[in-house]
Amino acid sequence: MFVEWKFDVIDVSSSAAGPELKDLVPFAMPSQNVGPRKFESRFRSVDRSTFVLDSSLILEMARNATYVGLFGALSKLHALDDEDPAAIDAETFNKANIVLSLLASKAAEPPQIFSHGGDAAVFSWGDSDGVKYITVSGDCAVFARRDRGSKPVTVGVADMSESNAAELLPYVGVIRDGSSTNPIR
Amino acid sequence: MTAPAQILSAEEFVARCAINPRFLYPKDKRFSSLYLLDFRKPKGTSTHVTSVGWRKLLPSEDEVHAYGCRSAASSNANKAEPPVPLEGAAHYIGFYEMSVKDGLDEANDVYDVHVEQVIENGEEAHCHIVLSERPDLTKEQQRLKSAKRTDILYGIWEKMTGPFRHVCECDKDYSKELSAIVLPPPGTPDDHSLANES
């Protein structure tokens, strides 16, 4: 007997994000689709004891596992001796965790991590066109991109002095997810 | 009296040695390959530096490799106890090259960039790429300092060439392991498939 699970519509087309900034962070989920889309069955019961996971759920699980590793990697950097050039200070560590949490919650493709100068944690995404990166330092997060062969461009700066994650949202991209209609957020 | 540091001209070339395990990337793919540049901030200064070898004094690949092997050996000799190979010990495994001009071109409104000779352990080829803060920065520029450094590091990484791999004579017994350490082509995107495996 098949039991198909259907969830409500997630409209990802009309986010509150800035139209250019939402392109900054690559999303594993299709964040730029036009029009409403159905979130199809997450899994089906083949019989009463066997479940087959669909590919989107497997991808999501893998992504979540990667994020767990990334939080651990940040902790490693914070735990390094102060003399180590890769170490990050407490404030940067705390704010970097907020940014990473936001990226994870919005299903962004997992970044790679870099740190420098004792006070900077960097999340980056590279592709054949160049690199996009967020530098978190003290109370601000700076979103930038560098196209191959070009000068770097600062896309935006978010003030994190009050741990105001909402200010980051326009830069990270938003999947509109009214809590009452989206069962996976 | 110490002689003033010699500043390298834009026409010069320098080599950045990759000495495992000073950088994190080969050990854990969640970390960016930018760790190969290994910039650090000397205590009591506002500058950030990384060590490079001056190609004018190391004109052949073999001479750069020999310089890299000496650097790793010096690092090991300075440790309190003899380090264990492939664990705590430093191993030189190759170098990347860049023109000084490419470094200078990365200067921005917050940081100036220059390359200067800093003789170390008797190595006349030893130089630093130096990122030095410009004077009289505004409050906003102060706030963006770290991000401006990130911009420079990505620029330098993109313009490097290499890697030129090597296994030192003293590391021949570990050749297989050292040759397996990833030295990514510079400027290439970080490999997320590797990141996701970690």
PDB file of C-alpha atoms in Angstrom, chain B residues 2-198:
ATOM      1  CA  THR B   2      69.992  47.371  10.713  1.00  0.00           C
ATOM      2  CA  ALA B   3      69.894  48.025   7.014  1.00  0.00           C
ATOM      3  CA  PRO B   4      66.512  49.209   5.739  1.00  0.00           C
ATOM      4  CA  ALA B   5      64.374  46.434   4.273  1.00  0.00           C
ATOM      5  CA  GLN B   6      64.763  46.029   0.559  1.00  0.00           C
ATOM      6  CA  ILE B   7      61.461  46.498  -1.214  1.00  0.00           C
ATOM      7  CA  LEU B   8      60.933  44.269  -4.234  1.00  0.00           C
ATOM      8  CA  SER B   9      59.953  45.943  -7.476  1.00  0.00           C
ATOM      9  CA  ALA B  10      56.843  45.050  -9.458  1.00  0.00           C
ATOM     10  CA  GLU B  11      58.933  43.138 -12.013  1.00  0.00           C
ATOM     11  CA  GLU B  12      60.124  40.587  -9.443  1.00  0.00           C
ATOM     12  CA  PHE B  13      58.664  37.147  -8.779  1.00  0.00           C
ATOM     13  CA  VAL B  14      58.266  35.282  -5.500  1.00  0.00           C
ATOM     14  CA  ALA B  15      57.445  31.705  -4.482  1.00  0.00           C
ATOM     15  CA  ARG B  16      55.077  30.667  -1.732  1.00  0.00           C
ATOM     16  CA  CYS B  17      56.159  27.343  -0.209  1.00  0.00           C
ATOM     17  CA  ALA B  18      53.527  24.822   0.839  1.00  0.00           C
ATOM     18  CA  ILE B  19      54.681  23.258   4.063  1.00  0.00           C
ATOM     19  CA  ASN B  20      52.421  20.592   5.490  1.00  0.00           C
ATOM     20  CA  PRO B  21      50.833  20.678   8.043  1.00  0.00           C
ATOM     21  CA  ARG B  22      51.009  24.426   8.622  1.00  0.00           C
ATOM     22  CA  PHE B  23      47.882  24.830   6.539  1.00  0.00           C
ATOM     23  CA  LEU B  24      44.541  23.223   7.229  1.00  0.00           C
ATOM     24  CA  TYR B  25      43.161  22.603   3.764  1.00  0.00           C
ATOM     25  CA  PRO B  26      44.706  19.239   2.863  1.00  0.00           C
ATOM     26  CA  LYS B  27      43.654  17.756   6.179  1.00  0.00           C
ATOM     27  CA  ASP B  28      40.065  18.864   6.199  1.00  0.00           C
ATOM     28  CA  LYS B  29      38.219  19.797   3.030  1.00  0.00           C
ATOM     29  CA  ARG B  30      35.760  21.948   4.916  1.00  0.00           C
ATOM     30  CA  PHE B  31      38.506  24.543   5.086  1.00  0.00           C
ATOM     31  CA  SER B  32      39.332  26.802   2.159  1.00  0.00           C
ATOM     32  CA  SER B  33      42.524  26.371   0.157  1.00  0.00           C
ATOM     33  CA  LEU B  34      43.310  29.999   1.009  1.00  0.00           C
ATOM     34  CA  TYR B  35      44.999  28.621   4.124  1.00  0.00           C
ATOM     35  CA  LEU B  36      47.917  27.870   1.829  1.00  0.00           C
ATOM     36  CA  LEU B  37      48.726  31.575   1.956  1.00  0.00           C
ATOM     37  CA  ASP B  38      49.001  31.494   5.757  1.00  0.00           C
ATOM     38  CA  PHE B  39      48.906  35.255   6.446  1.00  0.00           C
ATOM     39  CA  ARG B  40      49.524  36.147  10.078  1.00  0.00           C
ATOM     40  CA  LYS B  41      49.637  39.301  12.166  1.00  0.00           C
ATOM     41  CA  PRO B  42      52.914  39.836  14.024  1.00  0.00           C
ATOM     42  CA  LYS B  43      52.337  40.890  17.632  1.00  0.00           C
ATOM     43  CA  GLY B  44      52.209  44.598  18.249  1.00  0.00           C
ATOM     44  CA  THR B  45      51.798  45.505  14.596  1.00  0.00           C
ATOM     45  CA  SER B  46      48.889  46.429  12.379  1.00  0.00           C
ATOM     46  CA  THR B  47      50.348  44.567   9.416  1.00  0.00           C
ATOM     47  CA  HIS B  48      49.629  41.086   8.080  1.00  0.00           C
ATOM     48  CA  VAL B  49      52.412  39.104   6.463  1.00  0.00           C
ATOM     49  CA  THR B  50      53.175  35.817   4.796  1.00  0.00           C
ATOM     50  CA  SER B  51      56.577  34.409   3.893  1.00  0.00           C
ATOM     51  CA  VAL B  52      57.745  33.960   0.318  1.00  0.00           C
ATOM     52  CA  GLY B  53      61.033  33.193  -1.423  1.00  0.00           C
ATOM     53  CA  TRP B  54      62.594  35.717  -3.792  1.00  0.00           C
ATOM     54  CA  ARG B  55      62.983  34.114  -7.205  1.00  0.00           C
ATOM     55  CA  LYS B  56      65.825  36.447  -8.136  1.00  0.00           C
ATOM     56  CA  LEU B  57      67.901  34.620  -5.525  1.00  0.00           C
ATOM     57  CA  LEU B  58      66.238  31.251  -6.242  1.00  0.00           C
ATOM     58  CA  PRO B  59      66.200  31.286 -10.028  1.00  0.00           C
ATOM     59  CA  SER B  60      65.629  27.586 -10.661  1.00  0.00           C
ATOM     60  CA  GLU B  61      62.822  25.327  -9.471  1.00  0.00           C
ATOM     61  CA  ASP B  62      65.392  23.133  -7.743  1.00  0.00           C
ATOM     62  CA  GLU B  63      66.664  26.100  -5.759  1.00  0.00           C
ATOM     63  CA  VAL B  64      63.145  26.936  -4.586  1.00  0.00           C
ATOM     64  CA  HIS B  65      62.629  23.315  -3.583  1.00  0.00           C
ATOM     65  CA  ALA B  66      65.902  23.311  -1.658  1.00  0.00           C
ATOM     66  CA  TYR B  67      64.824  26.543   0.076  1.00  0.00           C
ATOM     67  CA  GLY B  68      61.491  24.947   0.979  1.00  0.00           C
ATOM     68  CA  CYS B  69      63.200  21.847   2.368  1.00  0.00           C
ATOM     69  CA  ARG B  70      65.477  24.039   4.506  1.00  0.00           C
ATOM     70  CA  SER B  71      62.455  25.985   5.775  1.00  0.00           C
ATOM     71  CA  ALA B  72      60.695  22.804   6.858  1.00  0.00           C
ATOM     72  CA  ALA B  73      63.879  21.472   8.480  1.00  0.00           C
ATOM     73  CA  SER B  74      64.361  24.735  10.343  1.00  0.00           C
ATOM     74  CA  SER B  75      60.777  24.611  11.578  1.00  0.00           C
ATOM     75  CA  ASN B  76      61.287  21.065  12.865  1.00  0.00           C
ATOM     76  CA  ALA B  77      64.594  21.951  14.516  1.00  0.00           C
ATOM     77  CA  ASN B  78      62.928  24.764  16.459  1.00  0.00           C
ATOM     78  CA  LYS B  79      60.425  22.444  18.126  1.00  0.00           C
ATOM     79  CA  ALA B  80      61.020  21.475  21.742  1.00  0.00           C
ATOM     80  CA  GLU B  81      60.866  17.761  20.930  1.00  0.00           C
ATOM     81  CA  PRO B  82      61.613  16.010  17.641  1.00  0.00           C
ATOM     82  CA  PRO B  83      58.282  16.049  15.773  1.00  0.00           C
ATOM     83  CA  VAL B  84      56.712  12.863  14.456  1.00  0.00           C
ATOM     84  CA  PRO B  85      56.770  12.555  10.643  1.00  0.00           C
ATOM     85  CA  LEU B  86      53.364  13.026   9.000  1.00  0.00           C
ATOM     86  CA  GLU B  87      51.937  14.223  12.305  1.00  0.00           C
ATOM     87  CA  GLY B  88      53.582  17.204  13.966  1.00  0.00           C
ATOM     88  CA  ALA B  89      56.560  17.439  11.629  1.00  0.00           C
ATOM     89  CA  ALA B  90      56.773  20.033   8.870  1.00  0.00           C
ATOM     90  CA  HIS B  91      57.162  18.647   5.344  1.00  0.00           C
ATOM     91  CA  TYR B  92      57.778  20.850   2.309  1.00  0.00           C
ATOM     92  CA  ILE B  93      55.673  19.561  -0.583  1.00  0.00           C
ATOM     93  CA  GLY B  94      55.903  22.206  -3.294  1.00  0.00           C
ATOM     94  CA  PHE B  95      55.450  25.879  -4.132  1.00  0.00           C
ATOM     95  CA  TYR B  96      53.275  28.392  -5.930  1.00  0.00           C
ATOM     96  CA  GLU B  97      54.592  31.420  -7.771  1.00  0.00           C
ATOM     97  CA  MET B  98      53.334  34.969  -8.247  1.00  0.00           C
ATOM     98  CA  SER B  99      54.604  38.226  -9.641  1.00  0.00           C
ATOM     99  CA  VAL B 100      55.069  41.072  -7.207  1.00  0.00           C
ATOM    100  CA  LYS B 101      53.008  43.238  -9.542  1.00  0.00           C
ATOM    101  CA  ASP B 102      49.997  40.983  -9.052  1.00  0.00           C
ATOM    102  CA  GLY B 103      50.321  41.501  -5.309  1.00  0.00           C
ATOM    103  CA  LEU B 104      50.704  45.272  -5.580  1.00  0.00           C
ATOM    104  CA  ASP B 105      47.630  45.437  -7.804  1.00  0.00           C
ATOM    105  CA  GLU B 106      45.514  44.045  -4.968  1.00  0.00           C
ATOM    106  CA  ALA B 107      46.026  47.115  -2.759  1.00  0.00           C
ATOM    107  CA  ASN B 108      42.740  48.768  -1.838  1.00  0.00           C
ATOM    108  CA  ASP B 109      41.460  51.785   0.093  1.00  0.00           C
ATOM    109  CA  VAL B 110      42.292  50.160   3.442  1.00  0.00           C
ATOM    110  CA  TYR B 111      45.473  48.161   2.832  1.00  0.00           C
ATOM    111  CA  ASP B 112      48.644  48.882   0.939  1.00  0.00           C
ATOM    112  CA  VAL B 113      50.552  45.859  -0.371  1.00  0.00           C
ATOM    113  CA  HIS B 114      54.290  45.501  -0.783  1.00  0.00           C
ATOM    114  CA  VAL B 115      56.917  42.773  -0.745  1.00  0.00           C
ATOM    115  CA  GLU B 116      60.095  43.227   1.274  1.00  0.00           C
ATOM    116  CA  GLN B 117      63.201  41.191   1.962  1.00  0.00           C
ATOM    117  CA  VAL B 118      63.352  39.934   5.573  1.00  0.00           C
ATOM    118  CA  ILE B 119      66.452  37.789   6.012  1.00  0.00           C
ATOM    119  CA  GLU B 120      65.619  34.905   8.325  1.00  0.00           C
ATOM    120  CA  ASN B 121      67.806  32.023   9.477  1.00  0.00           C
ATOM    121  CA  GLY B 122      70.477  33.282   7.115  1.00  0.00           C
ATOM    122  CA  GLU B 123      68.141  32.926   4.130  1.00  0.00           C
ATOM    123  CA  GLU B 124      68.640  36.027   2.010  1.00  0.00           C
ATOM    124  CA  ALA B 125      65.787  34.967  -0.265  1.00  0.00           C
ATOM    125  CA  HIS B 126      63.264  35.143   2.572  1.00  0.00           C
ATOM    126  CA  CYS B 127      60.706  37.908   1.985  1.00  0.00           C
ATOM    127  CA  HIS B 128      57.330  38.960   3.316  1.00  0.00           C
ATOM    128  CA  ILE B 129      54.240  39.962   1.408  1.00  0.00           C
ATOM    129  CA  VAL B 130      53.033  42.762   3.665  1.00  0.00           C
ATOM    130  CA  LEU B 131      49.518  44.133   3.980  1.00  0.00           C
ATOM    131  CA  SER B 132      49.819  47.422   5.854  1.00  0.00           C
ATOM    132  CA  GLU B 133      46.959  49.613   6.953  1.00  0.00           C
ATOM    133  CA  ARG B 134      46.729  52.968   5.311  1.00  0.00           C
ATOM    134  CA  PRO B 135      46.846  55.950   7.699  1.00  0.00           C
ATOM    135  CA  ASP B 136      43.782  57.917   8.758  1.00  0.00           C
ATOM    136  CA  LEU B 137      41.153  55.320   8.028  1.00  0.00           C
ATOM    137  CA  THR B 138      37.562  56.408   8.523  1.00  0.00           C
ATOM    138  CA  LYS B 139      35.342  54.633  11.040  1.00  0.00           C
ATOM    139  CA  GLU B 140      33.641  52.750   8.220  1.00  0.00           C
ATOM    140  CA  GLN B 141      36.966  51.693   6.722  1.00  0.00           C
ATOM    141  CA  GLN B 142      38.069  50.467  10.144  1.00  0.00           C
ATOM    142  CA  ARG B 143      34.921  48.373  10.312  1.00  0.00           C
ATOM    143  CA  LEU B 144      35.563  46.775   6.937  1.00  0.00           C
ATOM    144  CA  LYS B 145      39.252  46.016   7.449  1.00  0.00           C
ATOM    145  CA  SER B 146      38.901  42.258   7.696  1.00  0.00           C
ATOM    146  CA  ALA B 147      36.711  42.078   4.613  1.00  0.00           C
ATOM    147  CA  LYS B 148      39.232  44.151   2.671  1.00  0.00           C
ATOM    148  CA  ARG B 149      41.927  41.674   3.621  1.00  0.00           C
ATOM    149  CA  THR B 150      39.748  38.827   2.373  1.00  0.00           C
ATOM    150  CA  ASP B 151      39.472  40.653  -0.966  1.00  0.00           C
ATOM    151  CA  ILE B 152      43.260  40.824  -1.235  1.00  0.00           C
ATOM    152  CA  LEU B 153      43.822  37.190  -0.314  1.00  0.00           C
ATOM    153  CA  TYR B 154      41.394  35.960  -2.959  1.00  0.00           C
ATOM    154  CA  GLY B 155      43.083  38.215  -5.517  1.00  0.00           C
ATOM    155  CA  ILE B 156      46.549  36.910  -4.723  1.00  0.00           C
ATOM    156  CA  TRP B 157      45.343  33.304  -4.767  1.00  0.00           C
ATOM    157  CA  GLU B 158      43.652  33.750  -8.142  1.00  0.00           C
ATOM    158  CA  LYS B 159      46.797  35.129  -9.743  1.00  0.00           C
ATOM    159  CA  MET B 160      49.275  32.552  -8.515  1.00  0.00           C
ATOM    160  CA  THR B 161      50.649  29.808 -10.725  1.00  0.00           C
ATOM    161  CA  GLY B 162      51.577  26.271  -9.852  1.00  0.00           C
ATOM    162  CA  PRO B 163      51.731  24.141  -7.867  1.00  0.00           C
ATOM    163  CA  PHE B 164      55.257  22.872  -8.469  1.00  0.00           C
ATOM    164  CA  ARG B 165      55.378  19.709  -6.417  1.00  0.00           C
ATOM    165  CA  HIS B 166      58.363  18.191  -4.663  1.00  0.00           C
ATOM    166  CA  VAL B 167      59.305  15.638  -2.044  1.00  0.00           C
ATOM    167  CA  CYS B 168      62.464  16.446  -0.093  1.00  0.00           C
ATOM    168  CA  GLU B 169      65.266  13.892   0.108  1.00  0.00           C
ATOM    169  CA  CYS B 170      64.758  13.605   3.874  1.00  0.00           C
ATOM    170  CA  ASP B 171      61.089  12.734   3.270  1.00  0.00           C
ATOM    171  CA  LYS B 172      61.627   9.946   0.732  1.00  0.00           C
ATOM    172  CA  ASP B 173      60.247   7.363   3.155  1.00  0.00           C
ATOM    173  CA  TYR B 174      56.956   9.269   3.210  1.00  0.00           C
ATOM    174  CA  SER B 175      56.841  10.041  -0.479  1.00  0.00           C
ATOM    175  CA  LYS B 176      53.590   8.187  -1.075  1.00  0.00           C
ATOM    176  CA  GLU B 177      51.724   9.962   1.718  1.00  0.00           C
ATOM    177  CA  LEU B 178      53.124  13.402   0.920  1.00  0.00           C
ATOM    178  CA  SER B 179      52.427  13.052  -2.805  1.00  0.00           C
ATOM    179  CA  ALA B 180      48.816  12.245  -1.991  1.00  0.00           C
ATOM    180  CA  ILE B 181      48.260  15.570  -0.195  1.00  0.00           C
ATOM    181  CA  VAL B 182      46.100  17.833  -2.305  1.00  0.00           C
ATOM    182  CA  LEU B 183      47.723  20.991  -3.614  1.00  0.00           C
ATOM    183  CA  PRO B 184      44.918  22.613  -5.580  1.00  0.00           C
ATOM    184  CA  PRO B 185      45.517  24.671  -8.691  1.00  0.00           C
ATOM    185  CA  PRO B 186      45.450  28.306  -7.591  1.00  0.00           C
ATOM    186  CA  GLY B 187      42.397  30.386  -8.253  1.00  0.00           C
ATOM    187  CA  THR B 188      40.214  27.391  -8.872  1.00  0.00           C
ATOM    188  CA  PRO B 189      36.965  27.120  -6.995  1.00  0.00           C
ATOM    189  CA  ASP B 190      36.996  25.127  -3.816  1.00  0.00           C
ATOM    190  CA  ASP B 191      35.688  21.658  -4.443  1.00  0.00           C
ATOM    191  CA  HIS B 192      32.375  21.280  -2.700  1.00  0.00           C
ATOM    192  CA  SER B 193      32.128  17.604  -3.465  1.00  0.00           C
ATOM    193  CA  LEU B 194      35.229  17.174  -1.338  1.00  0.00           C
ATOM    194  CA  ALA B 195      33.798  19.473   1.292  1.00  0.00           C
ATOM    195  CA  ASN B 196      30.684  17.388   1.497  1.00  0.00           C
ATOM    196  CA  GLU B 197      32.640  14.228   2.043  1.00  0.00           C
ATOM    197  CA  SER B 198      34.207  15.505   5.211  1.00  0.00           C
TER     198      SER B 198
END
